[in-house]
CSV table of C-alpha atoms in Angstrom, one decimal:
chain,number,residue,atom,x,y,z
J,187,MET,CA,0.0,0.0,0.0
J,188,THR,CA,1.6,3.3,-1.1
J,189,ILE,CA,0.8,7.0,-1.1
J,190,SER,CA,0.4,9.1,-4.1
J,191,TYR,CA,2.2,12.3,-3.2
J,192,ASN,CA,1.8,15.2,-5.5
J,193,GLY,CA,3.6,17.9,-3.5
J,194,SER,CA,0.5,19.0,-1.6
J,195,LEU,CA,0.7,18.1,2.1
J,196,GLN,CA,-3.1,18.4,2.5
J,197,LYS,CA,-3.7,15.7,-0.2
J,198,ALA,CA,-1.2,13.2,1.2
J,199,THR,CA,-2.3,10.3,3.4
J,200,PHE,CA,-0.9,7.6,5.7
J,201,PHE,CA,-2.5,4.2,6.2
J,202,LEU,CA,-3.1,2.9,9.7
J,203,THR,CA,-2.9,-0.7,10.7
J,204,GLY,CA,-4.8,-2.9,13.1
J,205,PHE,CA,-3.8,-6.5,13.8
J,206,GLN,CA,-2.3,-7.7,10.5
J,207,GLY,CA,-3.3,-11.2,9.6
J,208,LEU,CA,-6.3,-11.0,11.9
J,209,GLU,CA,-8.5,-8.6,9.9
J,210,ALA,CA,-11.4,-11.2,9.8
J,211,LEU,CA,-11.4,-11.1,13.7
J,212,HIS,CA,-11.3,-7.3,14.0
J,213,GLY,CA,-15.0,-7.3,15.0
J,214,TRP,CA,-14.2,-9.6,17.9
J,215,ILE,CA,-11.0,-7.8,18.8
J,216,SER,CA,-13.0,-4.6,19.0
J,217,ILE,CA,-15.0,-6.0,22.0
J,218,PRO,CA,-12.2,-5.8,24.6
J,219,PHE,CA,-11.0,-2.5,23.2
J,220,CYS,CA,-14.6,-1.1,23.4
J,221,SER,CA,-14.8,-2.4,27.0
J,222,ILE,CA,-11.5,-0.7,27.9
J,223,TYR,CA,-12.4,2.6,26.3
J,224,LEU,CA,-15.8,2.6,28.0
J,225,THR,CA,-14.2,1.8,31.4
J,226,VAL,CA,-11.7,4.5,31.0
J,227,ILE,CA,-14.3,7.1,30.1
J,228,VAL,CA,-16.8,6.1,32.9
J,229,GLY,CA,-14.0,5.6,35.5
J,230,ASN,CA,-12.3,9.0,34.9
J,231,LEU,CA,-15.6,10.8,34.6
J,232,THR,CA,-16.8,9.3,37.9
J,233,ILE,CA,-13.6,10.5,39.6
J,234,LEU,CA,-14.1,14.0,38.2
J,235,HIS,CA,-17.8,14.1,39.1
J,236,ILE,CA,-17.1,13.0,42.7
J,237,ILE,CA,-14.3,15.6,43.2
J,238,HIS,CA,-16.4,18.3,41.6
J,239,THR,CA,-19.6,17.6,43.6
J,240,ASP,CA,-18.1,16.9,47.0
J,241,VAL,CA,-16.8,20.1,48.7
J,242,THR,CA,-14.8,18.1,51.3
J,243,LEU,CA,-12.6,16.8,48.4
J,244,HIS,CA,-11.7,20.3,47.3
J,245,GLU,CA,-8.1,19.9,48.5
J,246,PRO,CA,-4.8,19.9,46.7
J,247,MET,CA,-4.4,16.1,46.6
J,248,TYR,CA,-7.8,15.7,44.8
J,249,TYR,CA,-7.2,18.7,42.5
J,250,PHE,CA,-4.1,16.9,41.2
J,251,LEU,CA,-6.1,13.6,41.0
J,252,ALA,CA,-8.7,15.5,38.8
J,253,MET,CA,-5.9,16.7,36.6
J,254,LEU,CA,-4.7,13.1,36.2
J,255,ALA,CA,-8.2,12.0,35.3
J,256,LEU,CA,-8.6,14.8,32.7
J,257,THR,CA,-5.2,13.9,31.2
J,258,ASP,CA,-6.1,10.2,31.0
J,259,LEU,CA,-9.5,11.0,29.5
J,260,GLY,CA,-7.8,13.2,26.8
J,261,LEU,CA,-5.2,10.5,26.0
J,262,CYS,CA,-8.0,7.9,25.6
J,263,LEU,CA,-10.1,10.1,23.3
J,264,SER,CA,-7.0,10.9,21.2
J,265,THR,CA,-6.7,7.3,20.0
J,266,LEU,CA,-10.3,6.2,20.2
J,267,PRO,CA,-11.5,7.4,16.7
J,268,THR,CA,-8.8,5.8,14.7
J,269,VAL,CA,-8.5,2.6,16.7
J,270,LEU,CA,-12.3,1.9,16.6
J,271,GLY,CA,-12.5,3.2,13.1
J,272,ILE,CA,-10.2,0.4,11.9
J,273,PHE,CA,-11.9,-2.3,14.0
J,274,TRP,CA,-15.5,-1.3,13.1
J,275,PHE,CA,-15.3,0.3,9.6
J,276,ASP,CA,-11.9,-0.7,8.3
J,277,VAL,CA,-11.1,3.0,7.9
J,278,ARG,CA,-7.3,3.0,7.5
J,279,GLU,CA,-6.6,6.2,5.6
J,280,ILE,CA,-5.6,9.3,7.5
J,281,THR,CA,-4.5,12.6,6.1
J,282,ILE,CA,-1.1,13.9,7.1
J,283,PRO,CA,-2.5,17.0,8.9
J,284,ALA,CA,-4.9,14.8,10.8
J,285,CYS,CA,-2.1,12.4,11.6
J,286,PHE,CA,0.1,15.2,12.9
J,287,THR,CA,-2.7,16.6,15.0
J,288,GLN,CA,-3.3,13.2,16.6
J,289,LEU,CA,0.5,12.8,17.2
J,290,PHE,CA,0.6,16.2,18.9
J,291,PHE,CA,-2.2,15.4,21.3
J,292,ILE,CA,-0.9,11.9,22.1
J,293,HIS,CA,2.7,13.1,22.9
J,294,THR,CA,1.6,16.3,24.6
J,295,LEU,CA,-0.8,14.5,27.0
J,296,SER,CA,1.8,11.8,27.7
J,297,LEU,CA,4.2,14.5,28.9
J,298,VAL,CA,1.4,16.3,30.8
J,299,GLU,CA,0.7,13.0,32.7
J,300,SER,CA,4.4,12.8,33.6
J,301,SER,CA,4.2,16.4,34.9
J,302,VAL,CA,1.0,15.8,36.9
J,303,LEU,CA,2.6,12.7,38.5
J,304,LEU,CA,5.5,15.0,39.6
J,305,SER,CA,3.0,17.5,41.0
J,306,MET,CA,1.3,14.7,42.9
J,307,SER,CA,4.7,13.6,44.4
J,308,ILE,CA,5.3,17.2,45.5
J,309,ASP,CA,1.9,17.2,47.1
J,310,ARG,CA,2.8,14.0,49.1
J,311,TYR,CA,6.2,15.5,50.0
J,312,VAL,CA,4.7,18.7,51.5
J,313,ALA,CA,1.9,16.8,53.2
J,314,ILE,CA,4.3,14.4,55.0
J,315,CYS,CA,7.5,16.3,55.4
J,316,ASN,CA,6.0,19.8,56.1
J,317,PRO,CA,2.3,19.2,57.1
J,318,LEU,CA,2.0,22.5,59.0
J,319,ARG,CA,2.7,24.5,55.9
J,320,TYR,CA,0.7,22.3,53.5
J,321,SER,CA,-2.3,24.7,53.0
J,322,MET,CA,0.1,27.7,52.7
J,323,VAL,CA,2.4,26.0,50.1
J,324,LEU,CA,-0.2,24.4,47.9
J,325,THR,CA,-2.7,27.2,47.5
J,326,PRO,CA,-5.4,27.0,44.8
J,327,ALA,CA,-3.6,29.7,42.8
J,328,ARG,CA,-0.3,27.8,43.0
J,329,ILE,CA,-2.1,24.5,42.0
J,330,ILE,CA,-3.6,26.3,38.9
J,331,LYS,CA,-0.1,27.6,38.0
J,332,MET,CA,1.4,24.1,38.3
J,333,GLY,CA,-1.3,22.7,36.1
J,334,LEU,CA,-1.0,25.4,33.4
J,335,SER,CA,2.8,25.2,33.5
J,336,SER,CA,2.5,21.4,32.9
J,337,ILE,CA,0.3,21.9,29.8
J,338,LEU,CA,2.4,24.8,28.5
J,339,ARG,CA,5.7,23.0,28.9
J,340,SER,CA,4.4,19.8,27.2
J,341,ALA,CA,2.7,21.7,24.3
J,342,LEU,CA,5.7,23.9,23.6
J,343,LEU,CA,8.1,21.0,23.5
J,344,ILE,CA,5.9,18.8,21.3
J,345,LEU,CA,4.8,21.7,18.9
J,346,PRO,CA,8.0,21.5,16.8
J,347,LEU,CA,7.5,17.8,16.0
J,348,PRO,CA,4.8,18.2,13.4
J,349,PHE,CA,6.9,21.0,11.7
J,350,LEU,CA,10.0,18.8,11.8
J,351,LEU,CA,8.0,16.0,10.1
J,352,LYS,CA,6.3,18.4,7.7
J,353,ARG,CA,9.6,19.2,6.0
J,354,PHE,CA,10.2,15.6,4.9
J,355,GLN,CA,9.3,13.9,1.6
J,356,TYR,CA,7.6,10.5,2.3
J,357,CYS,CA,8.6,8.3,-0.6
J,358,ARG,CA,8.8,5.0,1.2
J,359,SER,CA,5.9,2.8,2.4
J,360,HIS,CA,3.3,4.9,4.0
J,361,VAL,CA,1.7,2.1,6.0
J,362,LEU,CA,2.0,2.8,9.8
J,363,ALA,CA,2.5,-0.1,12.2
J,364,HIS,CA,-0.2,1.1,14.6
J,365,ALA,CA,-3.8,2.3,14.6
J,366,TYR,CA,-2.6,5.8,15.6
J,367,CYS,CA,0.2,8.2,14.7
J,368,LEU,CA,3.5,8.4,16.7
J,369,HIS,CA,6.5,10.6,16.0
J,370,LEU,CA,9.1,7.7,16.1
J,371,GLU,CA,7.2,5.7,13.6
J,372,ILE,CA,6.4,8.5,11.1
J,373,MET,CA,9.9,9.8,10.9
J,374,LYS,CA,11.2,6.4,9.9
J,375,LEU,CA,9.2,6.7,6.7
J,376,ALA,CA,11.0,9.8,5.6
J,377,CYS,CA,13.4,9.7,2.6
J,378,SER,CA,16.0,12.1,4.0
J,379,SER,CA,18.1,12.2,7.2
J,380,ILE,CA,16.1,12.1,10.4
J,381,ILE,CA,19.1,12.9,12.8
J,382,VAL,CA,17.5,16.2,13.8
J,383,ASN,CA,14.3,14.5,14.8
J,384,HIS,CA,16.2,11.9,16.7
J,385,ILE,CA,18.2,14.4,18.7
J,386,TYR,CA,15.2,16.6,19.4
J,387,GLY,CA,13.1,13.6,20.4
J,388,LEU,CA,15.8,12.5,22.9
J,389,PHE,CA,16.1,16.1,24.2
J,390,VAL,CA,12.3,16.3,24.9
J,391,VAL,CA,12.3,12.9,26.7
J,392,ALA,CA,15.3,13.8,28.8
J,393,CYS,CA,14.1,17.3,29.9
J,394,THR,CA,10.5,16.1,30.7
J,395,VAL,CA,10.1,12.4,31.6
J,396,GLY,CA,13.8,12.1,32.6
J,397,VAL,CA,13.7,15.2,34.9
J,398,ASP,CA,10.2,14.3,36.2
J,399,SER,CA,11.2,10.7,37.1
J,400,LEU,CA,14.4,11.9,38.9
J,401,LEU,CA,12.5,14.5,40.9
J,402,ILE,CA,9.7,11.9,41.8
J,403,PHE,CA,12.5,9.5,43.0
J,404,LEU,CA,14.1,12.4,45.0
J,405,SER,CA,10.8,13.4,46.6
J,406,TYR,CA,10.1,9.8,47.7
J,407,ALA,CA,13.6,9.5,49.1
J,408,LEU,CA,12.9,12.5,51.3
J,409,ILE,CA,9.5,11.2,52.2
J,410,LEU,CA,11.0,7.8,53.2
J,411,HIS,CA,13.6,9.6,55.3
J,412,THR,CA,10.9,11.6,57.1
J,413,VAL,CA,8.7,8.6,57.7
J,414,LEU,CA,11.5,6.5,59.1
J,415,SER,CA,12.1,9.2,61.7
J,416,ILE,CA,8.6,8.9,63.0
J,417,ALA,CA,8.6,7.0,66.3
J,418,SER,CA,5.2,5.4,66.1
J,419,ARG,CA,5.0,2.4,63.8
J,420,GLN,CA,1.3,3.0,63.2
J,421,GLU,CA,1.9,6.6,62.2
J,422,ARG,CA,4.6,5.5,59.8
J,423,LEU,CA,2.2,3.1,58.1
J,424,GLN,CA,-0.5,5.8,57.9
J,425,ALA,CA,1.9,8.2,56.3
J,426,LEU,CA,3.1,5.6,53.8
J,427,ASN,CA,-0.5,4.5,53.1
J,428,THR,CA,-1.3,8.0,51.7
J,429,CYS,CA,1.4,7.4,49.0
J,430,VAL,CA,0.3,4.0,47.8
J,431,SER,CA,-2.1,5.2,45.2
J,432,HIS,CA,0.4,7.6,43.7
J,433,ILE,CA,3.2,5.1,43.7
J,434,CYS,CA,0.9,2.7,41.8
J,435,ALA,CA,0.1,5.5,39.3
J,436,VAL,CA,3.8,6.2,38.8
J,437,LEU,CA,4.5,2.5,38.2
J,438,LEU,CA,1.6,2.2,35.8
J,439,PHE,CA,3.0,5.1,33.8
J,440,TYR,CA,6.7,4.4,33.8
J,441,ILE,CA,6.9,0.6,33.6
J,442,PRO,CA,4.9,0.4,30.2
J,443,MET,CA,7.0,3.4,28.9
J,444,ILE,CA,10.3,1.6,29.8
J,445,GLY,CA,9.0,-1.7,28.4
J,446,LEU,CA,7.9,0.0,25.1
J,447,SER,CA,11.3,1.7,24.8
J,448,LEU,CA,13.2,-1.6,25.3
J,449,VAL,CA,11.0,-3.3,22.8
J,450,HIS,CA,11.6,-0.6,20.2
J,451,ARG,CA,15.4,-0.5,20.8
J,452,PHE,CA,16.3,-4.2,21.3
J,453,GLY,CA,13.2,-6.2,20.3
J,454,GLU,CA,13.5,-6.1,16.5
J,455,HIS,CA,13.5,-9.9,16.4
J,456,LEU,CA,10.3,-10.1,18.5
J,457,PRO,CA,7.0,-10.9,16.7
J,458,ARG,CA,5.2,-7.8,15.5
J,459,ILE,CA,2.2,-8.6,17.8
J,460,VAL,CA,4.5,-7.9,20.8
J,461,HIS,CA,5.3,-4.4,19.6
J,462,LEU,CA,1.5,-3.8,19.0
J,463,LEU,CA,0.5,-5.0,22.4
J,464,MET,CA,3.2,-3.0,24.2
J,465,SER,CA,2.1,0.2,22.5
J,466,TYR,CA,-1.5,-0.4,23.5
J,467,VAL,CA,-0.5,-1.3,27.0
J,468,TYR,CA,1.5,2.0,27.2
J,469,LEU,CA,-1.4,4.1,26.0
J,470,LEU,CA,-4.4,2.3,27.5
J,471,VAL,CA,-3.4,0.7,30.8
J,472,PRO,CA,-2.6,3.9,32.8
J,473,PRO,CA,-5.9,5.6,31.9
J,474,LEU,CA,-7.7,2.3,32.6
J,475,MET,CA,-6.1,1.4,35.9
J,476,ASN,CA,-5.6,4.8,37.6
J,477,PRO,CA,-9.4,5.3,38.4
J,478,ILE,CA,-9.5,1.7,39.7
J,479,VAL,CA,-6.4,2.1,41.9
J,480,TYR,CA,-7.6,5.4,43.3
J,481,SER,CA,-11.1,4.1,43.9
J,482,MET,CA,-9.8,1.1,45.8
J,483,LYS,CA,-6.9,2.6,47.7
J,484,THR,CA,-8.2,6.1,48.5
J,485,LYS,CA,-10.7,5.8,51.3
J,486,GLN,CA,-12.4,9.1,50.7
J,487,ILE,CA,-13.0,8.3,47.0
J,488,ARG,CA,-14.1,4.8,47.8
J,489,ILE,CA,-16.7,6.0,50.4
J,490,ARG,CA,-18.1,8.6,48.0
J,491,ILE,CA,-18.5,6.0,45.2
J,492,ALA,CA,-20.2,3.6,47.6
J,493,LYS,CA,-22.6,6.3,48.6
J,494,LYS,CA,-23.4,7.2,45.0
J,495,LEU,CA,-24.1,3.5,44.3
J,496,GLU,CA,-26.4,3.3,47.3
J,497,ILE,CA,-28.4,6.3,46.1
J,498,VAL,CA,-28.8,4.7,42.6
J,499,LYS,CA,-30.0,1.4,44.2
J,500,SER,CA,-32.4,3.2,46.5
J,501,LEU,CA,-33.9,5.1,43.5
J,502,LYS,CA,-34.4,1.8,41.6
J,503,CYS,CA,-36.1,0.3,44.6
J,504,PHE,CA,-38.3,3.3,45.0
J,505,ARG,CA,-39.4,3.0,41.3
């Protein structure tokens, strides 16, 4: 499958790919994907609704959780149209401007998620290491600034990528390996040297995910040092228990990312299905699992969800 390129970027197209060799089963494969997307949307909207409607949850920790839910929701919706379009309608063709737009949102929201996880680690650090100044340090105005700076940093760093890709002529195969557009994959289709894209991509990863992960590790090292200095064993456990949900969210984000990077760098001999599954795990597992983890491990969220379910049950019984 090739592209007919006539020099007009707007008329050029790429072709997305589902599970090659399993096209006859795409209808069945779409069922688990639909279930995942539905769970992601319902789960994150539930978290946002509970935080918005319950005044007692209008605290820094839950504001950051709302930011995480919004980011996960956006990341899910960025891939949903093309993924389900392939499975349901076999729509594989995507224009280059549309592809670059999807690429921008996927990569920007991934970096925003990394920034939000860093903000949440700062929240835990202040709450445990300097609790008396917690409300003074993490004011609503400062939280808004942290959220906006996360979006601005991510968007500004990703914005050059579509322009770096736009300058290329794409004369090789124009079939992408996934059901959505990624910078690393698109630049490999270019005819000319991609060294600038490689260097800039590494720079972006280093100054965002690299710095964020280092600061998250440092914050937890300081938290652990503070917790170990607490005399009471019960208080130590209580302090650590407030971090469990965030630690799970960090692991859910960074482990798939590291796994996908290792597969791309050293897994050329692996079956193509492994590359596909790792890419879906990286994009779908964090948005899927984060609401579940926070619903199970955060007592306040769990209680509110239980109350909402009780109200729904009582209304059904009343009818």
